[in-house]
Coordinates of C-alpha atoms in Angstrom, one line a residue:
X215 CA 0.7 29.4 -45.1
X216 CA -0.5 29.3 -41.6
X217 CA -3.3 28.0 -39.8
X218 CA -5.6 31.1 -39.1
X219 CA -9.2 32.4 -38.5
X220 CA -10.8 35.5 -37.8
X221 CA -9.8 35.0 -34.1
X222 CA -6.1 35.0 -34.8
X223 CA -3.3 33.0 -36.6
X224 CA -0.4 30.6 -36.2
X225 CA 2.3 31.1 -38.7
X226 CA 5.2 29.9 -36.6
X227 CA 5.0 27.5 -33.4
X228 CA 7.9 26.9 -31.1
X229 CA 7.9 23.5 -29.5
X230 CA 8.6 23.4 -25.9
X231 CA 9.9 20.0 -25.7
X232 CA 11.9 17.0 -27.0
X233 CA 12.0 13.6 -28.4
X234 CA 9.3 11.8 -30.1
X235 CA 6.6 14.3 -29.2
X236 CA 8.6 17.4 -30.6
X237 CA 9.1 15.3 -34.0
X238 CA 5.3 14.5 -33.8
X239 CA 4.1 18.1 -33.7
X240 CA 6.8 19.3 -36.5
X241 CA 5.3 16.9 -38.7
X242 CA 2.0 18.1 -38.5
X243 CA 2.8 21.7 -38.6
X244 CA 5.0 20.9 -41.7
X245 CA 1.7 19.3 -43.3
X246 CA -0.3 22.1 -42.6
X247 CA 2.4 24.8 -43.5
X248 CA 3.2 26.0 -40.0
X249 CA 6.8 27.1 -39.5
X250 CA 8.5 25.5 -36.5
X251 CA 11.1 26.4 -33.9
X252 CA 12.8 23.7 -31.8
X253 CA 14.6 24.1 -28.5
X254 CA 17.5 22.1 -27.3
X255 CA 19.7 21.3 -24.4
X256 CA 23.4 20.4 -24.4
X257 CA 22.5 16.6 -24.6
X258 CA 20.0 17.5 -27.4
X259 CA 22.2 19.4 -29.8
X260 CA 22.4 16.4 -32.8
X261 CA 18.9 15.3 -31.6
X262 CA 16.2 14.4 -34.4
X263 CA 13.9 17.0 -33.5
X264 CA 16.5 19.8 -33.8
X265 CA 17.1 18.4 -37.2
X266 CA 13.5 18.5 -38.3
X267 CA 12.5 21.8 -37.3
X268 CA 13.0 25.0 -39.5
X269 CA 14.9 26.9 -36.7
X270 CA 16.6 25.6 -33.5
X271 CA 17.9 27.5 -30.2
X272 CA 20.2 26.5 -27.5
X273 CA 18.3 26.6 -24.2
X274 CA 20.5 25.5 -21.5
X275 CA 22.5 22.4 -19.9
X276 CA 21.3 18.8 -20.1
X277 CA 19.5 18.7 -16.8
X278 CA 15.8 19.5 -17.7
X279 CA 15.8 22.1 -14.7
X280 CA 18.3 23.8 -16.6
X281 CA 17.1 23.8 -20.1
X282 CA 13.2 22.5 -20.9
X283 CA 11.8 23.5 -17.5
X284 CA 13.3 27.4 -18.1
X285 CA 10.2 29.0 -18.9
X286 CA 11.3 32.4 -19.2
X287 CA 14.2 31.4 -21.3
X288 CA 12.1 29.3 -23.6
X289 CA 9.6 32.5 -24.0
X290 CA 12.7 34.6 -24.8
X291 CA 13.4 32.2 -27.6
X292 CA 10.1 32.5 -28.6
X293 CA 9.7 36.4 -28.8
X294 CA 13.2 36.5 -30.7
X295 CA 12.4 33.9 -33.3
X296 CA 8.7 35.7 -33.9
X297 CA 6.7 32.5 -32.7
X298 CA 3.1 33.0 -32.7
X299 CA 2.6 30.3 -30.6
X300 CA 4.1 27.6 -28.1
X301 CA 3.1 23.7 -28.2
X302 CA 4.3 22.2 -24.8
X303 CA 4.0 18.7 -26.1
X304 CA 3.5 16.5 -22.9
X305 CA 5.6 16.6 -19.4
X306 CA 8.0 19.5 -18.8
X307 CA 5.7 22.8 -18.9
X308 CA 2.9 21.4 -20.5
X309 CA 0.6 21.4 -17.3
X310 CA 2.1 24.4 -15.5
X311 CA -0.3 27.4 -15.2
X312 CA 2.5 29.8 -14.6
X313 CA 4.1 29.0 -18.0
X314 CA 0.3 29.3 -19.8
X315 CA -0.1 32.8 -18.1
X316 CA 3.4 33.7 -18.9
X317 CA 2.5 33.0 -22.7
X318 CA -0.5 35.1 -22.5
X319 CA 1.4 38.0 -20.5
X320 CA 4.0 37.8 -23.6
X321 CA 1.3 37.8 -26.5
X322 CA 2.3 34.3 -27.4
X323 CA -0.6 31.6 -28.0
X324 CA -0.3 29.0 -25.5
X325 CA -1.4 25.6 -27.6
X326 CA -3.6 24.3 -24.6
X327 CA -6.3 24.9 -22.1
X328 CA -6.8 28.2 -20.1
X329 CA -4.9 28.9 -17.1
X330 CA -7.9 28.6 -15.1
X331 CA -8.6 25.0 -16.3
X332 CA -5.0 23.8 -15.7
X333 CA -5.3 25.0 -12.3
X334 CA -8.3 23.4 -11.5
X335 CA -7.5 20.1 -13.0
X336 CA -4.1 20.2 -11.4
X337 CA -5.4 19.5 -8.1
X338 CA -7.0 16.3 -7.6
X339 CA -9.1 17.7 -4.4
X340 CA -10.2 20.8 -6.4
X341 CA -11.0 18.8 -9.5
X342 CA -13.2 16.2 -7.5
X343 CA -15.2 19.0 -6.0
X344 CA -15.8 20.5 -9.5
X345 CA -16.9 17.1 -10.7
X346 CA -19.2 16.5 -7.9
X347 CA -20.9 20.0 -8.7
X348 CA -21.0 18.9 -12.3
X349 CA -22.9 15.4 -11.6
X350 CA -20.0 13.5 -12.8
X351 CA -19.4 10.3 -10.9
X352 CA -16.3 10.4 -8.4
X353 CA -14.7 7.6 -6.3
X354 CA -16.1 7.9 -2.6
X355 CA -13.4 9.3 -0.5
X356 CA -12.3 12.4 1.3
X357 CA -11.0 15.5 -0.8
X358 CA -11.1 17.9 2.3
X359 CA -8.8 20.6 4.1
X360 CA -8.0 19.1 7.3
X361 CA -5.3 17.2 6.7
X362 CA -4.5 16.1 10.5
X363 CA -3.5 12.4 10.9
X364 CA -6.3 12.0 13.2
X365 CA -8.8 13.5 10.6
X366 CA -7.5 11.5 7.9
X367 CA -7.6 8.2 9.8
X368 CA -11.3 8.8 10.7
X369 CA -11.9 9.3 7.3
X370 CA -10.5 6.3 6.0
X371 CA -12.6 4.4 8.7
X372 CA -15.7 5.9 7.4
X373 CA -14.8 4.9 3.8
X374 CA -13.7 1.4 4.9
X375 CA -10.5 -0.5 4.3
X376 CA -8.8 -0.9 1.9
X377 CA -8.3 2.9 0.9
X378 CA -6.1 4.7 -1.4
X379 CA -4.0 7.6 -0.4
X380 CA -3.1 9.9 -3.1
X381 CA -1.1 13.1 -3.3
X382 CA -3.6 15.9 -3.9
X383 CA -0.9 17.3 -6.6
X384 CA 0.6 13.7 -7.8
X385 CA 0.8 11.8 -11.1
X386 CA 2.5 9.1 -12.5
X387 CA 2.0 6.8 -9.5
X388 CA 4.1 9.2 -7.3
X389 CA 2.5 9.6 -3.8
X390 CA 0.2 6.9 -4.0
X391 CA -0.3 4.1 -1.2
X392 CA -2.5 1.2 -1.1
X393 CA -3.6 0.5 2.8
X394 CA -5.6 -2.6 3.4
X395 CA -5.7 -2.6 7.3
X396 CA -6.2 0.2 9.8
X397 CA -3.0 -0.5 11.6
X398 CA -0.7 0.1 8.8
X399 CA -2.5 3.4 7.9
X400 CA -0.6 5.9 9.9
X401 CA 2.8 4.7 8.4
X402 CA 1.5 4.5 4.9
X403 CA 0.2 8.3 5.4
X404 CA 3.7 9.3 6.5
X405 CA 5.5 7.9 3.7
X406 CA 3.0 9.0 1.1
X407 CA 3.4 12.7 2.5
X408 CA 7.1 12.6 2.5
X409 CA 7.0 11.3 -1.0
X410 CA 4.5 13.9 -2.1
X411 CA 6.7 16.9 -0.6
X412 CA 9.8 15.4 -2.3
X413 CA 8.2 15.1 -6.0
X414 CA 5.3 17.9 -5.8
X415 CA 6.5 20.5 -3.0
X416 CA 3.2 19.8 -1.2
X417 CA 2.2 17.1 1.1
X418 CA -1.4 17.2 1.2
X419 CA -3.5 14.2 0.5
X420 CA -6.9 12.7 -0.4
X421 CA -8.4 9.1 0.3
X422 CA -10.3 7.1 -2.0
X423 CA -12.1 4.0 -1.9
X424 CA -10.0 1.2 -3.3
X425 CA -11.7 -0.5 -6.5
X426 CA -10.5 -4.1 -6.3
X427 CA -11.0 -4.9 -10.1
X428 CA -10.5 -1.6 -11.7
X429 CA -10.1 -0.6 -15.4
X430 CA -8.4 2.6 -16.3
X431 CA -10.7 3.7 -19.3
X432 CA -9.9 7.4 -20.5
X433 CA -11.8 9.4 -22.9
X434 CA -10.1 12.1 -25.3
X435 CA -12.2 15.2 -25.5
X436 CA -11.7 18.6 -27.6
X437 CA -13.4 22.0 -26.8
X438 CA -13.3 25.4 -28.7
X439 CA -13.6 28.9 -27.9
X440 CA -17.0 28.9 -29.4
X441 CA -19.0 26.5 -26.7
X442 CA -18.2 23.1 -28.5
X443 CA -17.1 20.1 -26.8
X444 CA -17.0 16.5 -28.0
X445 CA -15.2 13.4 -27.1
X446 CA -13.2 11.1 -29.6
X447 CA -14.2 7.8 -27.9
X448 CA -12.0 5.8 -25.3
X449 CA -8.7 4.3 -24.8
X450 CA -8.4 1.4 -22.4
X451 CA -5.1 1.9 -20.3
X452 CA -5.3 -1.0 -17.8
X453 CA -2.3 -2.7 -18.6
X454 CA 0.2 -0.9 -16.2
X455 CA 3.6 -1.6 -14.7
X456 CA 4.4 0.4 -11.4
X457 CA 1.2 2.6 -12.0
X458 CA 2.6 3.6 -15.5
X459 CA 0.8 2.6 -18.5
X460 CA 2.5 0.1 -20.9
X461 CA -0.2 -1.0 -23.4
X462 CA -3.0 1.3 -24.7
X463 CA -6.1 0.3 -26.9
X464 CA -9.4 1.5 -28.4
X465 CA -12.1 0.7 -28.7
X466 CA -12.0 -0.5 -24.9
X467 CA -12.8 -4.3 -25.1
X468 CA -16.0 -5.8 -23.8
X469 CA -17.0 -2.3 -22.6
X470 CA -21.0 -1.9 -22.5
X471 CA -22.2 0.6 -25.0
X472 CA -24.3 2.1 -22.8
X473 CA -21.5 2.6 -20.2
X474 CA -19.6 3.9 -23.2
X475 CA -22.1 6.5 -24.0
X476 CA -22.5 7.5 -20.5
X477 CA -18.7 7.9 -19.7
X478 CA -18.3 10.0 -23.0
X479 CA -21.0 12.1 -21.9
X480 CA -19.5 12.6 -18.4
X481 CA -16.1 13.4 -20.1
X482 CA -17.6 16.1 -22.0
X483 CA -19.5 17.5 -19.0
X484 CA -16.5 17.5 -17.1
X485 CA -14.8 19.4 -19.8
X486 CA -17.5 22.0 -19.8
X487 CA -17.5 22.3 -16.0
X488 CA -13.8 23.8 -16.1
X489 CA -14.4 26.1 -19.4
X490 CA -11.9 23.9 -21.1
X491 CA -10.4 24.7 -24.5
X492 CA -8.4 22.3 -26.5
X493 CA -7.2 18.9 -26.2
X494 CA -7.8 17.1 -22.7
X495 CA -8.1 13.4 -21.5
X496 CA -10.8 12.5 -18.8
X497 CA -9.6 9.5 -16.8
X498 CA -12.1 7.0 -15.2
X499 CA -11.8 4.1 -13.0
X500 CA -14.4 1.6 -14.0
X501 CA -15.2 -1.2 -11.6
X502 CA -15.4 -4.6 -13.3
X503 CA -17.5 -6.2 -10.8
X504 CA -20.2 -3.4 -11.0
X505 CA -19.8 -1.3 -14.2
X506 CA -19.5 1.6 -11.8
X507 CA -17.3 4.4 -13.2
X508 CA -15.4 7.2 -11.4
X509 CA -13.7 10.2 -12.4
X510 CA -9.8 9.9 -11.6
X511 CA -8.4 13.1 -13.1
X512 CA -8.2 15.0 -16.2
X513 CA -5.0 15.5 -18.2
X514 CA -4.8 19.1 -19.5
X515 CA -2.7 18.3 -22.7
X516 CA -2.0 15.9 -25.3
X517 CA -1.6 12.3 -23.7
X518 CA 1.7 10.1 -24.9
X519 CA -1.4 7.7 -26.2
X520 CA -3.0 9.9 -28.5
X521 CA -2.3 7.8 -31.7
X522 CA -4.4 5.3 -30.9
X523 CA -7.4 7.7 -31.1
X524 CA -5.9 9.0 -34.5
X525 CA -5.8 5.5 -35.8
X526 CA -9.3 4.6 -34.9
X527 CA -10.9 8.0 -35.8
X528 CA -8.7 8.9 -38.6
X529 CA -8.0 12.5 -37.2
X530 CA -5.0 14.5 -36.6
X531 CA -5.3 15.5 -33.2
X532 CA -2.2 17.8 -33.3
X533 CA -3.9 19.7 -36.3
X534 CA -7.1 19.8 -34.2
X535 CA -4.9 21.6 -31.2
X536 CA -3.6 24.3 -33.7
X537 CA -6.7 25.0 -35.2
X538 CA -8.6 25.6 -31.8
X539 CA -5.4 27.6 -30.7
X540 CA -5.7 29.8 -33.7
X541 CA -9.5 30.5 -32.6
X542 CA -11.2 28.0 -35.1
X543 CA -14.2 25.8 -34.5
X544 CA -13.8 22.3 -33.6
X545 CA -13.5 20.5 -37.2
X546 CA -16.3 18.4 -36.2
X547 CA -18.8 19.8 -33.6
X548 CA -21.7 16.9 -34.0
X549 CA -21.0 13.9 -31.5
X550 CA -23.1 11.7 -33.7
X551 CA -20.8 12.6 -36.6
X552 CA -17.7 11.4 -34.9
X553 CA -19.7 8.1 -33.8
X554 CA -20.7 7.2 -37.3
X555 CA -17.1 8.0 -38.7
X556 CA -15.5 5.6 -36.2
X557 CA -18.0 3.1 -37.0
X558 CA -17.5 3.5 -40.7
X559 CA -13.8 3.2 -40.0
X560 CA -14.1 0.1 -37.9
X561 CA -10.7 -0.1 -36.5
X562 CA -8.9 -1.3 -33.5
X563 CA -5.6 0.2 -32.5
X564 CA -2.9 -0.9 -29.8
X565 CA 0.1 1.1 -28.6
X566 CA 2.9 -0.4 -27.0
X567 CA 5.6 1.7 -25.5
X568 CA 9.2 0.6 -26.1
X569 CA 11.9 1.7 -23.3
X570 CA 15.7 1.5 -22.6
X571 CA 15.5 -0.6 -19.7
X572 CA 17.7 -3.1 -18.1
X573 CA 16.1 -6.6 -17.2
X574 CA 18.7 -7.5 -15.3
X575 CA 18.1 -4.6 -12.7
X576 CA 14.4 -5.0 -12.6
X577 CA 13.9 -3.0 -15.6
X578 CA 15.3 0.0 -14.5
X579 CA 16.5 2.8 -17.4
X580 CA 19.5 2.2 -19.2
X581 CA 21.8 4.6 -20.9
X582 CA 24.2 4.7 -23.5
X583 CA 24.8 4.6 -27.6
X584 CA 21.9 3.2 -29.4
X585 CA 24.2 1.1 -31.5
X586 CA 21.3 -0.7 -33.4
X587 CA 18.1 0.3 -33.9
X588 CA 15.8 -1.3 -37.0
X589 CA 12.2 -0.7 -36.7
X590 CA 9.6 -3.4 -38.2
X591 CA 10.2 -4.2 -41.6
X592 CA 8.2 -7.3 -42.6
X593 CA 5.4 -7.4 -44.6
X594 CA 1.9 -6.6 -43.4
X595 CA -1.6 -7.4 -44.6
X596 CA -3.1 -4.3 -46.4
X597 CA -5.6 -3.7 -44.1
X598 CA -3.1 -3.5 -41.2
X599 CA -1.5 0.1 -40.3
X600 CA 1.8 -0.2 -38.2
X601 CA 3.1 3.1 -37.1
X602 CA 6.4 4.0 -35.2
X603 CA 6.4 7.3 -33.4
X604 CA 10.0 8.3 -32.5
X605 CA 12.5 10.8 -31.8
X606 CA 15.7 9.1 -31.8
X607 CA 18.0 7.2 -34.4
X608 CA 20.5 4.7 -34.7
X609 CA 23.8 6.1 -33.2
X610 CA 21.8 8.4 -30.7
X611 CA 22.6 8.5 -27.0
X612 CA 19.9 7.6 -24.6
X613 CA 21.0 9.8 -21.6
X614 CA 20.2 9.8 -17.7
X615 CA 18.6 13.1 -18.1
X616 CA 15.3 12.3 -19.7
X617 CA 12.7 9.6 -19.9
X618 CA 14.1 6.2 -21.4
X619 CA 11.2 5.9 -23.9
X620 CA 12.8 5.3 -27.5
X621 CA 9.4 5.0 -29.0
X622 CA 5.7 4.1 -29.4
X623 CA 4.7 1.2 -31.5
X624 CA 0.9 1.5 -32.9
X625 CA -0.8 -0.9 -34.8
X626 CA -4.3 -1.0 -36.1
X627 CA -6.5 -3.5 -38.0
X628 CA -10.0 -4.5 -38.3
X629 CA -10.6 -6.6 -35.2
X630 CA -8.6 -7.0 -31.8
X631 CA -7.2 -10.4 -32.5
X632 CA -5.9 -9.1 -35.6
X633 CA -4.3 -6.1 -34.1
X634 CA -2.8 -8.1 -31.3
X635 CA -1.3 -10.5 -33.6
X636 CA 0.4 -7.7 -36.0
X637 CA 1.5 -5.9 -32.6
X638 CA 3.1 -9.0 -31.6
X639 CA 4.7 -9.6 -35.2
X640 CA 6.2 -6.1 -35.2
X641 CA 7.5 -6.2 -31.7
X642 CA 9.3 -9.4 -32.7
X643 CA 11.0 -7.5 -35.8
X644 CA 12.0 -4.7 -33.8
X645 CA 15.5 -4.4 -33.0
X646 CA 16.9 -2.2 -30.5
X647 CA 20.6 -2.6 -29.5
X648 CA 21.8 -0.3 -26.3
X649 CA 25.4 -1.0 -25.6
X650 CA 25.8 -4.7 -24.6
X651 CA 21.8 -5.5 -24.0
X652 CA 18.9 -6.0 -26.1
X653 CA 16.3 -3.7 -24.2
X654 CA 12.7 -3.2 -24.8
X655 CA 10.7 -2.4 -22.2
X656 CA 7.2 -4.0 -23.8
X657 CA 4.9 -6.9 -23.0
X658 CA 5.7 -10.2 -24.6
X659 CA 3.4 -13.0 -24.9
X660 CA -0.2 -13.8 -25.2
X661 CA -2.6 -10.9 -23.8

């Protein structure tokens, strides 16, 4: 079997990733009859994704730079294994325009957006200029080429403090500084540029007005090669720590229906403005005081939190990716039909990320053997779904080389209050034992 259309076919897919996202992609491929190829580093020889795949190939040493980021080596594996496509997952090479282009040059389908879309959305300044032209609201700020400290300070004064300095190519909270006073601007700018150069090899920045009571609301979009584009509604990712998401939920609580519709339309317009194809996420900042929303960025890949959308729509987003990459039309092209589907299901979903972290060191990543791992097993009501997405098993090692996320725990119910109640119940029954510590980087208590 294979996912196919008149435009192409995917019979075998290489997953250029590891951990839970590799396992997640393999499950869908298995269900739709697509063979899978895993790649692994020295540290992952016995990993869960290696055991699950139909084939597995070694690509290098434990550090990601010597294995999972070795684009040409991974492409060589795809060629020798006769893989039709490569699914990049998230992180690693997923938003690397050079890798996407190399896939095309090798005749391998990149299961993601076109190279031009990755390039355009990879630069915060370029993406915001495109959004302005497409009439998508953007945060008032400066996205210009003149990067002199004098010009940037003058622009910051024009915007008015407090302002945010952001690395143009940044992400994950790196290369970002909040500046509340004019006298602190130049020192913060210098620190931000140093961090940006170290993390992204580019020290250019942009400036934005700081929204004092923001909510982080993102829309899941899909587009195909036939001119269709839709959104699968929103996720609220406002609960964050160190600029990184901890909890994600859908629908966004207390979001005005008119604002929801307007944001969804803007998200689809954003996708169309860059000739998008595949899965993407358009992120907005929503001002809680004024209900104004502003384009933040577009992630040109599947998000970590995509299961939240799957549980409120009843759709398999990885399957949609495969079908679009094979040249098929979107499984659902009518936005109204999607809205009716979500309303009929009437679900509220919440995801918590479970990390290996040490609370005694300020929740820094912890490593070692996972000597105990017991997923939630307590009985749940019939109308509640508890899902665990993971790529690690009891006895596996959490190493220093990769992200310390152990799993994602996702719960859905027919109301937010019930979903929260069952999420807390599931967290209490989740046992994670790493060396001598019980470590779970999730939020406990009342929400």
